[in-house]
Amino acid sequence: MDEATEAQRASWRAALANYTRPTMLAMLILGFASGLPLMMVFSKLSYWLRDVGIERTTIGFFSWITLSYTLKPLWAPVVDRIALPVLTRTLGQRRSWMVTAIAGTVLGLVVIALSDPKSGLGMTAFGAFLLSCSGATLDISIDAWRIESAPRKEQANMAASYVLGYRGAIM
């Protein structure tokens, strides 16, 4: 094997080793956690509602729930500036919002799972709204944490790790 080929392999190994660092692995997991709510609200919920016989016009109305993702630029300054009591002191600003958003995501999923859209669509809608708002908040807090937790030269790798996890959740 020639020297150029060996140098190229070493370069690839070094690049891949970068993704095994704890911060990168955390970003991968957070990306996965962030992708789940979006997939549930945009795709799975509509399919489930149609499967149980809910009218298409009603399912179309559920698309308003996803407005929280569109309004993230308006919500981001709130997440950036408001400290959550107790949690911010113990976990810090970014992590406290991540924990809150993940708890909201879990609660939203539980509410949806325990609801029966045939007998009462309100509880399903509430769960979907909670899931959507929590997912958007999680996106905001993870982006802020990513920017603050890695130097500028690693931002592309952090974003790539996040997107890989996000896409994994969508699949």
Short mmCIF file of N, CA, C and O in Angstrom, two decimals, residues 1-73:
data_model
loop_
_atom_site.label_atom_id
_atom_site.label_comp_id
_atom_site.label_asym_id
_atom_site.label_seq_id
_atom_site.Cartn_x
_atom_site.Cartn_y
_atom_site.Cartn_z
N MET A 1 0.84 -1.17 0.00
CA MET A 1 0.00 0.00 0.00
C MET A 1 0.90 1.25 0.00
O MET A 1 1.87 1.31 0.74
N ASP A 2 0.54 2.21 -0.79
CA ASP A 2 1.39 3.40 -0.87
C ASP A 2 1.07 4.37 0.28
O ASP A 2 0.09 4.25 0.99
N GLU A 3 1.93 5.33 0.43
CA GLU A 3 1.86 6.28 1.52
C GLU A 3 0.61 7.16 1.45
O GLU A 3 -0.01 7.48 2.47
N ALA A 4 0.21 7.55 0.25
CA ALA A 4 -0.97 8.41 0.08
C ALA A 4 -2.24 7.69 0.52
O ALA A 4 -3.11 8.28 1.17
N THR A 5 -2.37 6.42 0.17
CA THR A 5 -3.54 5.65 0.55
C THR A 5 -3.61 5.48 2.07
O THR A 5 -4.68 5.60 2.67
N GLU A 6 -2.47 5.22 2.69
CA GLU A 6 -2.43 5.06 4.15
C GLU A 6 -2.77 6.37 4.84
O GLU A 6 -3.48 6.39 5.85
N ALA A 7 -2.31 7.47 4.31
CA ALA A 7 -2.62 8.79 4.88
C ALA A 7 -4.11 9.08 4.76
O ALA A 7 -4.72 9.65 5.68
N GLN A 8 -4.70 8.68 3.64
CA GLN A 8 -6.13 8.89 3.45
C GLN A 8 -6.94 8.05 4.44
O GLN A 8 -7.92 8.53 5.01
N ARG A 9 -6.53 6.81 4.66
CA ARG A 9 -7.22 5.96 5.64
C ARG A 9 -7.11 6.53 7.05
O ARG A 9 -8.06 6.50 7.81
N ALA A 10 -5.94 7.02 7.39
CA ALA A 10 -5.75 7.63 8.71
C ALA A 10 -6.64 8.86 8.86
O ALA A 10 -7.20 9.09 9.93
N SER A 11 -6.79 9.62 7.80
CA SER A 11 -7.65 10.79 7.82
C SER A 11 -9.12 10.39 8.04
O SER A 11 -9.83 11.02 8.81
N TRP A 12 -9.55 9.34 7.37
CA TRP A 12 -10.93 8.84 7.55
C TRP A 12 -11.14 8.34 8.97
O TRP A 12 -12.19 8.59 9.58
N ARG A 13 -10.17 7.60 9.50
CA ARG A 13 -10.28 7.08 10.86
C ARG A 13 -10.38 8.23 11.86
O ARG A 13 -11.19 8.18 12.80
N ALA A 14 -9.59 9.25 11.66
CA ALA A 14 -9.63 10.41 12.55
C ALA A 14 -10.98 11.12 12.46
O ALA A 14 -11.53 11.54 13.47
N ALA A 15 -11.50 11.24 11.25
CA ALA A 15 -12.80 11.89 11.07
C ALA A 15 -13.91 11.09 11.74
O ALA A 15 -14.78 11.65 12.40
N LEU A 16 -13.89 9.78 11.57
CA LEU A 16 -14.91 8.93 12.18
C LEU A 16 -14.77 8.86 13.70
O LEU A 16 -15.76 8.79 14.42
N ALA A 17 -13.54 8.89 14.19
CA ALA A 17 -13.31 8.86 15.64
C ALA A 17 -13.91 10.09 16.31
O ALA A 17 -14.33 10.02 17.47
N ASN A 18 -13.96 11.18 15.59
CA ASN A 18 -14.55 12.41 16.11
C ASN A 18 -16.01 12.19 16.53
O ASN A 18 -16.49 12.77 17.49
N TYR A 19 -16.71 11.31 15.83
CA TYR A 19 -18.13 11.07 16.10
C TYR A 19 -18.35 10.11 17.27
O TYR A 19 -19.49 9.87 17.66
N THR A 20 -17.30 9.56 17.84
CA THR A 20 -17.44 8.67 18.99
C THR A 20 -17.24 9.40 20.31
O THR A 20 -17.37 8.78 21.37
N ARG A 21 -16.95 10.68 20.25
CA ARG A 21 -16.78 11.46 21.47
C ARG A 21 -18.12 11.61 22.18
O ARG A 21 -19.17 11.62 21.55
N PRO A 22 -18.13 11.71 23.51
CA PRO A 22 -19.38 11.79 24.26
C PRO A 22 -20.33 12.91 23.82
O PRO A 22 -21.54 12.71 23.76
N THR A 23 -19.78 14.08 23.49
CA THR A 23 -20.64 15.18 23.06
C THR A 23 -21.35 14.85 21.75
O THR A 23 -22.53 15.15 21.58
N MET A 24 -20.64 14.21 20.84
CA MET A 24 -21.24 13.83 19.56
C MET A 24 -22.31 12.75 19.76
O MET A 24 -23.37 12.79 19.12
N LEU A 25 -22.02 11.79 20.62
CA LEU A 25 -23.01 10.74 20.89
C LEU A 25 -24.24 11.31 21.58
O LEU A 25 -25.37 10.91 21.28
N ALA A 26 -24.03 12.27 22.48
CA ALA A 26 -25.17 12.94 23.12
C ALA A 26 -26.01 13.67 22.07
O ALA A 26 -27.24 13.64 22.11
N MET A 27 -25.34 14.30 21.12
CA MET A 27 -26.04 15.02 20.07
C MET A 27 -26.85 14.05 19.21
O MET A 27 -27.97 14.37 18.78
N LEU A 28 -26.31 12.88 18.93
CA LEU A 28 -27.01 11.86 18.16
C LEU A 28 -28.29 11.43 18.89
O LEU A 28 -29.37 11.36 18.29
N ILE A 29 -28.18 11.17 20.18
CA ILE A 29 -29.34 10.76 20.98
C ILE A 29 -30.37 11.88 21.07
O ILE A 29 -31.57 11.65 20.94
N LEU A 30 -29.90 13.11 21.27
CA LEU A 30 -30.82 14.24 21.33
C LEU A 30 -31.51 14.47 19.99
O LEU A 30 -32.69 14.82 19.94
N GLY A 31 -30.79 14.26 18.91
CA GLY A 31 -31.41 14.36 17.59
C GLY A 31 -32.51 13.34 17.41
O GLY A 31 -33.58 13.64 16.88
N PHE A 32 -32.27 12.12 17.89
CA PHE A 32 -33.29 11.07 17.83
C PHE A 32 -34.51 11.48 18.65
O PHE A 32 -35.66 11.37 18.18
N ALA A 33 -34.28 11.97 19.86
CA ALA A 33 -35.38 12.40 20.72
C ALA A 33 -36.16 13.56 20.10
O ALA A 33 -37.39 13.66 20.26
N SER A 34 -35.48 14.40 19.38
CA SER A 34 -36.13 15.55 18.76
C SER A 34 -36.92 15.16 17.51
O SER A 34 -37.91 15.81 17.16
N GLY A 35 -36.51 14.11 16.83
CA GLY A 35 -37.20 13.68 15.62
C GLY A 35 -38.49 12.93 15.89
O GLY A 35 -39.40 12.91 15.05
N LEU A 36 -38.61 12.30 17.04
CA LEU A 36 -39.81 11.51 17.35
C LEU A 36 -41.10 12.32 17.38
O LEU A 36 -42.09 11.92 16.75
N PRO A 37 -41.15 13.45 18.09
CA PRO A 37 -42.41 14.20 18.14
C PRO A 37 -42.86 14.67 16.75
O PRO A 37 -44.05 14.60 16.43
N LEU A 38 -41.93 15.12 15.95
CA LEU A 38 -42.29 15.61 14.62
C LEU A 38 -42.92 14.49 13.80
O LEU A 38 -43.96 14.69 13.15
N MET A 39 -42.33 13.32 13.83
CA MET A 39 -42.86 12.20 13.07
C MET A 39 -44.23 11.78 13.58
O MET A 39 -45.12 11.46 12.80
N MET A 40 -44.38 11.78 14.89
CA MET A 40 -45.67 11.38 15.47
C MET A 40 -46.77 12.35 15.07
O MET A 40 -47.86 11.93 14.70
N VAL A 41 -46.50 13.63 15.15
CA VAL A 41 -47.53 14.63 14.87
C VAL A 41 -47.83 14.72 13.38
O VAL A 41 -48.98 14.82 12.97
N PHE A 42 -46.80 14.69 12.54
CA PHE A 42 -47.02 14.89 11.11
C PHE A 42 -47.53 13.65 10.39
O PHE A 42 -48.28 13.75 9.43
N SER A 43 -47.14 12.47 10.83
CA SER A 43 -47.43 11.29 10.02
C SER A 43 -48.26 10.25 10.75
O SER A 43 -49.36 9.91 10.33
N LYS A 44 -47.75 9.74 11.82
CA LYS A 44 -48.39 8.61 12.50
C LYS A 44 -49.77 8.96 13.04
O LYS A 44 -50.69 8.15 12.97
N LEU A 45 -49.92 10.14 13.58
CA LEU A 45 -51.20 10.54 14.14
C LEU A 45 -52.29 10.60 13.07
O LEU A 45 -53.39 10.10 13.27
N SER A 46 -51.96 11.17 11.93
CA SER A 46 -52.93 11.26 10.84
C SER A 46 -53.35 9.87 10.37
O SER A 46 -54.54 9.62 10.12
N TYR A 47 -52.39 8.99 10.25
CA TYR A 47 -52.69 7.62 9.84
C TYR A 47 -53.60 6.93 10.86
O TYR A 47 -54.58 6.28 10.51
N TRP A 48 -53.29 7.08 12.13
CA TRP A 48 -54.08 6.45 13.19
C TRP A 48 -55.51 7.00 13.19
O TRP A 48 -56.47 6.23 13.29
N LEU A 49 -55.63 8.32 13.09
CA LEU A 49 -56.97 8.92 13.08
C LEU A 49 -57.79 8.43 11.89
O LEU A 49 -58.99 8.15 12.02
N ARG A 50 -57.18 8.33 10.75
CA ARG A 50 -57.88 7.82 9.55
C ARG A 50 -58.26 6.36 9.74
O ARG A 50 -59.34 5.94 9.34
N ASP A 51 -57.36 5.61 10.36
CA ASP A 51 -57.60 4.19 10.58
C ASP A 51 -58.79 3.94 11.51
O ASP A 51 -59.49 2.94 11.34
N VAL A 52 -59.02 4.82 12.47
CA VAL A 52 -60.15 4.65 13.38
C VAL A 52 -61.43 5.31 12.86
O VAL A 52 -62.45 5.29 13.54
N GLY A 53 -61.37 5.89 11.67
CA GLY A 53 -62.57 6.41 11.03
C GLY A 53 -62.86 7.89 11.22
O GLY A 53 -63.98 8.33 10.97
N ILE A 54 -61.89 8.65 11.63
CA ILE A 54 -62.08 10.10 11.76
C ILE A 54 -62.09 10.71 10.36
O ILE A 54 -61.33 10.32 9.49
N GLU A 55 -62.99 11.68 10.15
CA GLU A 55 -63.12 12.31 8.83
C GLU A 55 -61.85 13.06 8.44
O GLU A 55 -61.15 13.61 9.28
N ARG A 56 -61.62 13.09 7.14
CA ARG A 56 -60.40 13.76 6.63
C ARG A 56 -60.38 15.25 6.95
O ARG A 56 -59.31 15.82 7.18
N THR A 57 -61.52 15.90 6.95
CA THR A 57 -61.54 17.33 7.28
C THR A 57 -61.09 17.56 8.72
O THR A 57 -60.39 18.52 9.01
N THR A 58 -61.49 16.68 9.61
CA THR A 58 -61.07 16.79 11.01
C THR A 58 -59.57 16.53 11.12
O THR A 58 -58.86 17.24 11.85
N ILE A 59 -59.08 15.54 10.41
CA ILE A 59 -57.64 15.24 10.42
C ILE A 59 -56.87 16.43 9.84
O ILE A 59 -55.82 16.80 10.35
N GLY A 60 -57.42 17.05 8.81
CA GLY A 60 -56.79 18.25 8.24
C GLY A 60 -56.71 19.38 9.24
O GLY A 60 -55.73 20.14 9.26
N PHE A 61 -57.71 19.48 10.10
CA PHE A 61 -57.69 20.50 11.14
C PHE A 61 -56.55 20.27 12.11
O PHE A 61 -56.00 21.23 12.67
N PHE A 62 -56.16 19.02 12.31
CA PHE A 62 -55.05 18.69 13.19
C PHE A 62 -53.74 19.28 12.69
O PHE A 62 -52.78 19.39 13.45
N SER A 63 -53.66 19.63 11.42
CA SER A 63 -52.41 20.22 10.91
C SER A 63 -52.10 21.55 11.59
O SER A 63 -50.95 21.97 11.62
N TRP A 64 -53.11 22.21 12.14
CA TRP A 64 -52.87 23.46 12.87
C TRP A 64 -52.00 23.23 14.10
O TRP A 64 -51.31 24.13 14.56
N ILE A 65 -52.05 22.01 14.62
CA ILE A 65 -51.26 21.70 15.80
C ILE A 65 -49.77 21.84 15.52
O ILE A 65 -48.99 22.21 16.40
N THR A 66 -49.37 21.59 14.30
CA THR A 66 -47.95 21.66 13.95
C THR A 66 -47.45 23.10 13.80
O THR A 66 -46.28 23.30 13.51
N LEU A 67 -48.32 24.05 14.00
CA LEU A 67 -47.93 25.46 13.91
C LEU A 67 -46.82 25.81 14.90
O LEU A 67 -46.04 26.74 14.66
N SER A 68 -46.72 25.06 15.97
CA SER A 68 -45.66 25.34 16.96
C SER A 68 -44.27 25.23 16.34
O SER A 68 -43.36 25.97 16.72
N TYR A 69 -44.10 24.35 15.36
CA TYR A 69 -42.80 24.25 14.69
C TYR A 69 -42.54 25.47 13.82
O TYR A 69 -41.41 25.93 13.70
N THR A 70 -43.57 26.03 13.25
CA THR A 70 -43.44 27.23 12.43
C THR A 70 -43.13 28.45 13.30
O THR A 70 -42.40 29.35 12.88
N LEU A 71 -43.68 28.47 14.49
CA LEU A 71 -43.53 29.62 15.37
C LEU A 71 -42.30 29.53 16.28
O LEU A 71 -42.15 30.34 17.19
N LYS A 72 -41.42 28.58 16.02
CA LYS A 72 -40.20 28.45 16.84
C LYS A 72 -39.40 29.74 16.95
O LYS A 72 -38.90 30.05 18.03
N PRO A 73 -39.26 30.53 15.87
CA PRO A 73 -38.49 31.78 16.02
C PRO A 73 -39.10 32.75 17.03
O PRO A 73 -38.39 33.56 17.62
#
